[in-house]
Protein backbone atom coordinates (compact mmCIF):
# COMPACT_ATOMS: atom_id res chain seq x y z
CA UNK A 1 0.00 0.00 0.00
CA UNK A 2 1.20 3.54 -0.80
CA UNK A 3 0.55 6.60 1.27
CA UNK A 4 0.03 10.12 -0.10
CA UNK A 5 3.55 11.33 0.73
CA UNK A 6 5.07 8.44 -1.24
CA UNK A 7 2.91 9.28 -4.27
CA UNK A 8 3.76 12.99 -4.05
CA UNK A 9 7.49 12.26 -4.21
CA UNK A 10 7.27 10.43 -7.56
CA UNK A 11 7.87 12.15 -10.90
CA UNK A 12 4.93 11.87 -13.30
CA UNK A 13 5.92 11.20 -16.92
CA UNK A 14 3.74 11.20 -20.04
CA UNK A 15 4.43 8.10 -22.13
CA UNK A 16 3.09 9.79 -25.29
CA UNK A 17 5.97 12.29 -25.48
CA UNK A 18 8.31 11.43 -22.58
CA UNK A 19 7.68 14.80 -20.93
CA UNK A 20 7.98 15.27 -17.17
CA UNK A 21 4.58 16.63 -16.12
CA UNK A 22 5.38 17.39 -12.48
CA UNK A 23 4.33 15.88 -9.17
CA UNK A 24 1.05 14.77 -7.67
CA UNK A 25 -0.68 17.58 -5.79
CA UNK A 26 -4.17 16.15 -5.21
CA UNK A 27 -6.39 13.11 -5.71
CA UNK A 28 -10.08 13.14 -6.68
CA UNK A 29 -11.86 10.33 -4.82
CA UNK A 30 -15.45 9.11 -5.20
CA UNK A 31 -16.25 8.51 -1.52
CA UNK A 32 -19.54 6.73 -2.21
CA UNK A 33 -17.86 4.08 -4.38
CA UNK A 34 -14.45 4.13 -2.73
CA UNK A 35 -12.62 4.73 -6.02
CA UNK A 36 -10.00 7.17 -7.26
CA UNK A 37 -11.43 9.17 -10.17
CA UNK A 38 -8.31 11.11 -11.13
CA UNK A 39 -5.03 12.59 -9.97
CA UNK A 40 -4.07 16.25 -10.15
CA UNK A 41 -0.56 17.27 -11.20
CA UNK A 42 1.01 20.62 -10.40
CA UNK A 43 3.18 22.41 -12.97
CA UNK A 44 6.38 20.71 -14.04
CA UNK A 45 8.59 23.77 -13.49
CA UNK A 46 9.17 26.02 -10.54
CA UNK A 47 6.86 29.05 -10.73
CA UNK A 48 7.50 32.47 -9.26
CA UNK A 49 4.97 34.56 -7.33
CA UNK A 50 3.59 36.23 -10.47
CA UNK A 51 2.96 33.09 -12.52
CA UNK A 52 -0.02 30.82 -11.98
CA UNK A 53 0.84 27.18 -11.45
CA UNK A 54 -1.09 25.16 -14.05
CA UNK A 55 -2.74 21.92 -13.05
CA UNK A 56 -3.29 18.83 -15.17
CA UNK A 57 -6.07 16.38 -14.28
CA UNK A 58 -5.35 12.78 -15.27
CA UNK A 59 -8.25 10.30 -15.19
CA UNK A 60 -7.40 7.10 -13.32
CA UNK A 61 -7.85 5.07 -16.53
CA UNK A 62 -4.92 6.98 -18.08
CA UNK A 63 -2.45 5.91 -15.39
CA UNK A 64 -0.39 3.18 -17.02
CA UNK A 65 1.96 2.22 -14.17
CA UNK A 66 2.93 3.37 -10.69
CA UNK A 67 6.57 2.40 -10.28
CA UNK A 68 9.08 2.81 -7.48
CA UNK A 69 10.33 6.17 -8.82
CA UNK A 70 7.77 7.39 -11.38
CA UNK A 71 4.10 7.36 -12.28
CA UNK A 72 3.60 6.74 -16.00
CA UNK A 73 0.53 8.27 -17.63
CA UNK A 74 -0.72 8.54 -21.20
CA UNK A 75 -1.92 11.99 -22.31
CA UNK A 76 -2.25 13.50 -25.78
CA UNK A 77 -0.49 16.72 -26.72
CA UNK A 78 -1.77 19.69 -24.75
CA UNK A 79 -2.51 17.57 -21.68
CA UNK A 80 -5.78 16.05 -22.88
CA UNK A 81 -6.42 12.47 -21.75
CA UNK A 82 -5.63 9.96 -24.47
CA UNK A 83 -7.75 6.91 -25.08
CA UNK A 84 -5.53 4.29 -23.52
CA UNK A 85 -5.40 0.99 -25.34
CA UNK A 86 -3.12 -1.67 -23.95
CA UNK A 87 -0.99 -3.42 -26.59
Short mmCIF file of N, CA and C in Angstrom, two decimals, residues 4-69:
data_model
loop_
_atom_site.label_atom_id
_atom_site.label_comp_id
_atom_site.label_asym_id
_atom_site.label_seq_id
_atom_site.Cartn_x
_atom_site.Cartn_y
_atom_site.Cartn_z
N UNK A 4 0.04 8.91 0.71
CA UNK A 4 0.03 10.12 -0.10
C UNK A 4 1.43 10.71 -0.25
N UNK A 5 2.21 10.74 0.81
CA UNK A 5 3.55 11.33 0.73
C UNK A 5 4.46 10.55 -0.22
N UNK A 6 4.29 9.24 -0.29
CA UNK A 6 5.07 8.44 -1.24
C UNK A 6 4.67 8.76 -2.68
N UNK A 7 3.37 8.93 -2.92
CA UNK A 7 2.91 9.28 -4.27
C UNK A 7 3.38 10.67 -4.68
N UNK A 8 3.37 11.61 -3.74
CA UNK A 8 3.76 12.99 -4.05
C UNK A 8 5.24 13.11 -4.38
N UNK A 9 6.05 12.18 -3.95
CA UNK A 9 7.49 12.26 -4.21
C UNK A 9 7.88 11.70 -5.58
N UNK A 10 6.96 11.05 -6.26
CA UNK A 10 7.27 10.43 -7.56
C UNK A 10 7.11 11.44 -8.70
N UNK A 11 8.02 11.38 -9.67
CA UNK A 11 7.87 12.15 -10.90
C UNK A 11 6.75 11.53 -11.73
N UNK A 12 5.99 12.37 -12.42
CA UNK A 12 4.93 11.87 -13.30
C UNK A 12 5.35 12.16 -14.74
N UNK A 13 5.42 11.10 -15.56
CA UNK A 13 5.92 11.20 -16.92
C UNK A 13 4.84 10.75 -17.90
N UNK A 14 4.68 11.52 -18.97
CA UNK A 14 3.74 11.20 -20.04
C UNK A 14 4.41 10.25 -21.03
N UNK A 15 3.86 9.07 -21.21
CA UNK A 15 4.43 8.10 -22.13
C UNK A 15 4.29 8.53 -23.59
N UNK A 16 3.32 9.38 -23.90
CA UNK A 16 3.09 9.79 -25.29
C UNK A 16 4.25 10.61 -25.84
N UNK A 17 4.88 11.45 -24.99
CA UNK A 17 5.97 12.29 -25.48
C UNK A 17 7.20 12.28 -24.57
N UNK A 18 7.18 11.52 -23.48
CA UNK A 18 8.31 11.43 -22.58
C UNK A 18 8.51 12.64 -21.69
N UNK A 19 7.55 13.54 -21.67
CA UNK A 19 7.68 14.80 -20.93
C UNK A 19 7.39 14.60 -19.44
N UNK A 20 8.22 15.25 -18.61
CA UNK A 20 7.98 15.27 -17.17
C UNK A 20 6.85 16.26 -16.92
N UNK A 21 5.75 15.79 -16.34
CA UNK A 21 4.58 16.63 -16.12
C UNK A 21 4.62 17.34 -14.77
N UNK A 22 5.31 16.79 -13.80
CA UNK A 22 5.38 17.39 -12.48
C UNK A 22 5.19 16.34 -11.40
N UNK A 23 4.57 16.77 -10.30
CA UNK A 23 4.33 15.88 -9.17
C UNK A 23 2.87 15.92 -8.76
N UNK A 24 2.42 14.88 -8.15
CA UNK A 24 1.05 14.77 -7.67
C UNK A 24 0.77 15.82 -6.61
N UNK A 25 -0.32 16.58 -6.79
CA UNK A 25 -0.68 17.58 -5.79
C UNK A 25 -2.02 17.28 -5.12
N UNK A 26 -2.85 16.45 -5.78
CA UNK A 26 -4.17 16.15 -5.21
C UNK A 26 -4.72 14.88 -5.85
N UNK A 27 -5.71 14.30 -5.20
CA UNK A 27 -6.39 13.11 -5.71
C UNK A 27 -7.89 13.34 -5.60
N UNK A 28 -8.63 13.03 -6.68
CA UNK A 28 -10.08 13.14 -6.68
C UNK A 28 -10.64 11.75 -6.39
N UNK A 29 -11.35 11.63 -5.27
CA UNK A 29 -11.86 10.33 -4.82
C UNK A 29 -13.38 10.36 -4.79
N UNK A 30 -14.00 9.31 -5.31
CA UNK A 30 -15.45 9.11 -5.20
C UNK A 30 -15.68 8.38 -3.88
N UNK A 31 -16.10 9.10 -2.85
CA UNK A 31 -16.25 8.51 -1.52
C UNK A 31 -17.38 7.49 -1.45
N UNK A 32 -18.43 7.68 -2.24
CA UNK A 32 -19.54 6.73 -2.21
C UNK A 32 -19.13 5.36 -2.75
N UNK A 33 -18.29 5.34 -3.77
CA UNK A 33 -17.86 4.08 -4.38
C UNK A 33 -16.50 3.61 -3.89
N UNK A 34 -15.77 4.50 -3.22
CA UNK A 34 -14.45 4.13 -2.73
C UNK A 34 -13.44 3.96 -3.84
N UNK A 35 -13.52 4.83 -4.87
CA UNK A 35 -12.62 4.73 -6.02
C UNK A 35 -11.92 6.06 -6.27
N UNK A 36 -10.72 5.97 -6.82
CA UNK A 36 -10.00 7.17 -7.26
C UNK A 36 -10.48 7.50 -8.66
N UNK A 37 -10.98 8.73 -8.85
CA UNK A 37 -11.43 9.17 -10.17
C UNK A 37 -10.27 9.70 -11.01
N UNK A 38 -9.40 10.50 -10.39
CA UNK A 38 -8.31 11.11 -11.13
C UNK A 38 -7.24 11.62 -10.16
N UNK A 39 -6.09 11.94 -10.74
CA UNK A 39 -5.03 12.59 -9.97
C UNK A 39 -4.82 13.98 -10.55
N UNK A 40 -4.33 14.88 -9.72
CA UNK A 40 -4.07 16.25 -10.15
C UNK A 40 -2.56 16.48 -10.04
N UNK A 41 -1.99 17.02 -11.13
CA UNK A 41 -0.56 17.27 -11.20
C UNK A 41 -0.32 18.77 -11.22
N UNK A 42 0.59 19.22 -10.36
CA UNK A 42 1.01 20.62 -10.40
C UNK A 42 1.93 20.84 -11.58
N UNK A 43 2.29 22.09 -11.84
CA UNK A 43 3.18 22.41 -12.97
C UNK A 43 4.51 21.70 -12.86
N UNK A 44 5.12 21.41 -13.99
CA UNK A 44 6.38 20.71 -14.04
C UNK A 44 7.59 21.56 -13.69
N UNK A 45 7.47 22.89 -13.78
CA UNK A 45 8.59 23.77 -13.49
C UNK A 45 8.28 24.63 -12.28
N UNK A 46 9.32 25.13 -11.68
CA UNK A 46 9.17 26.02 -10.54
C UNK A 46 8.55 27.33 -11.02
N UNK A 47 7.52 27.81 -10.36
CA UNK A 47 6.86 29.05 -10.73
C UNK A 47 7.23 30.13 -9.73
N UNK A 48 7.27 31.39 -10.20
CA UNK A 48 7.50 32.47 -9.26
C UNK A 48 6.16 33.01 -8.77
N UNK A 49 6.19 34.03 -7.94
CA UNK A 49 4.97 34.56 -7.33
C UNK A 49 3.98 35.12 -8.34
N UNK A 50 4.45 35.57 -9.50
CA UNK A 50 3.59 36.23 -10.47
C UNK A 50 3.04 35.30 -11.54
N UNK A 51 3.45 34.06 -11.54
CA UNK A 51 2.96 33.09 -12.52
C UNK A 51 2.03 32.11 -11.84
N UNK A 52 0.93 31.80 -12.51
CA UNK A 52 -0.02 30.82 -11.98
C UNK A 52 0.49 29.40 -12.28
N UNK A 53 0.45 28.57 -11.28
CA UNK A 53 0.84 27.18 -11.45
C UNK A 53 -0.30 26.44 -12.13
N UNK A 54 -0.05 25.89 -13.32
CA UNK A 54 -1.09 25.16 -14.05
C UNK A 54 -1.24 23.76 -13.47
N UNK A 55 -2.47 23.27 -13.51
CA UNK A 55 -2.74 21.92 -13.05
C UNK A 55 -3.20 21.06 -14.23
N UNK A 56 -2.85 19.80 -14.18
CA UNK A 56 -3.29 18.83 -15.17
C UNK A 56 -4.05 17.74 -14.43
N UNK A 57 -5.26 17.45 -14.88
CA UNK A 57 -6.07 16.38 -14.28
C UNK A 57 -5.94 15.14 -15.16
N UNK A 58 -5.54 14.04 -14.54
CA UNK A 58 -5.35 12.78 -15.27
C UNK A 58 -6.37 11.77 -14.76
N UNK A 59 -7.31 11.34 -15.61
CA UNK A 59 -8.25 10.30 -15.19
C UNK A 59 -7.51 9.02 -14.79
N UNK A 60 -8.05 8.32 -13.82
CA UNK A 60 -7.40 7.10 -13.32
C UNK A 60 -7.14 6.10 -14.44
N UNK A 61 -8.03 6.03 -15.43
CA UNK A 61 -7.85 5.07 -16.53
C UNK A 61 -6.63 5.38 -17.39
N UNK A 62 -6.09 6.61 -17.29
CA UNK A 62 -4.92 6.98 -18.08
C UNK A 62 -3.60 6.79 -17.32
N UNK A 63 -3.68 6.25 -16.11
CA UNK A 63 -2.45 5.91 -15.39
C UNK A 63 -2.04 4.52 -15.86
N UNK A 64 -0.86 4.44 -16.45
CA UNK A 64 -0.39 3.18 -17.02
C UNK A 64 0.31 2.33 -15.96
N UNK A 65 1.17 2.97 -15.15
CA UNK A 65 1.96 2.22 -14.17
C UNK A 65 2.41 3.15 -13.05
N UNK A 66 2.34 2.67 -11.83
CA UNK A 66 2.93 3.37 -10.69
C UNK A 66 4.14 2.55 -10.28
N UNK A 67 5.32 3.10 -10.56
CA UNK A 67 6.57 2.40 -10.28
C UNK A 67 7.20 2.90 -8.98
N UNK A 68 8.39 2.43 -8.71
CA UNK A 68 9.08 2.81 -7.48
C UNK A 68 9.55 4.26 -7.51
N UNK A 69 9.83 4.80 -8.70
CA UNK A 69 10.33 6.17 -8.82
C UNK A 69 9.41 7.10 -9.60
#
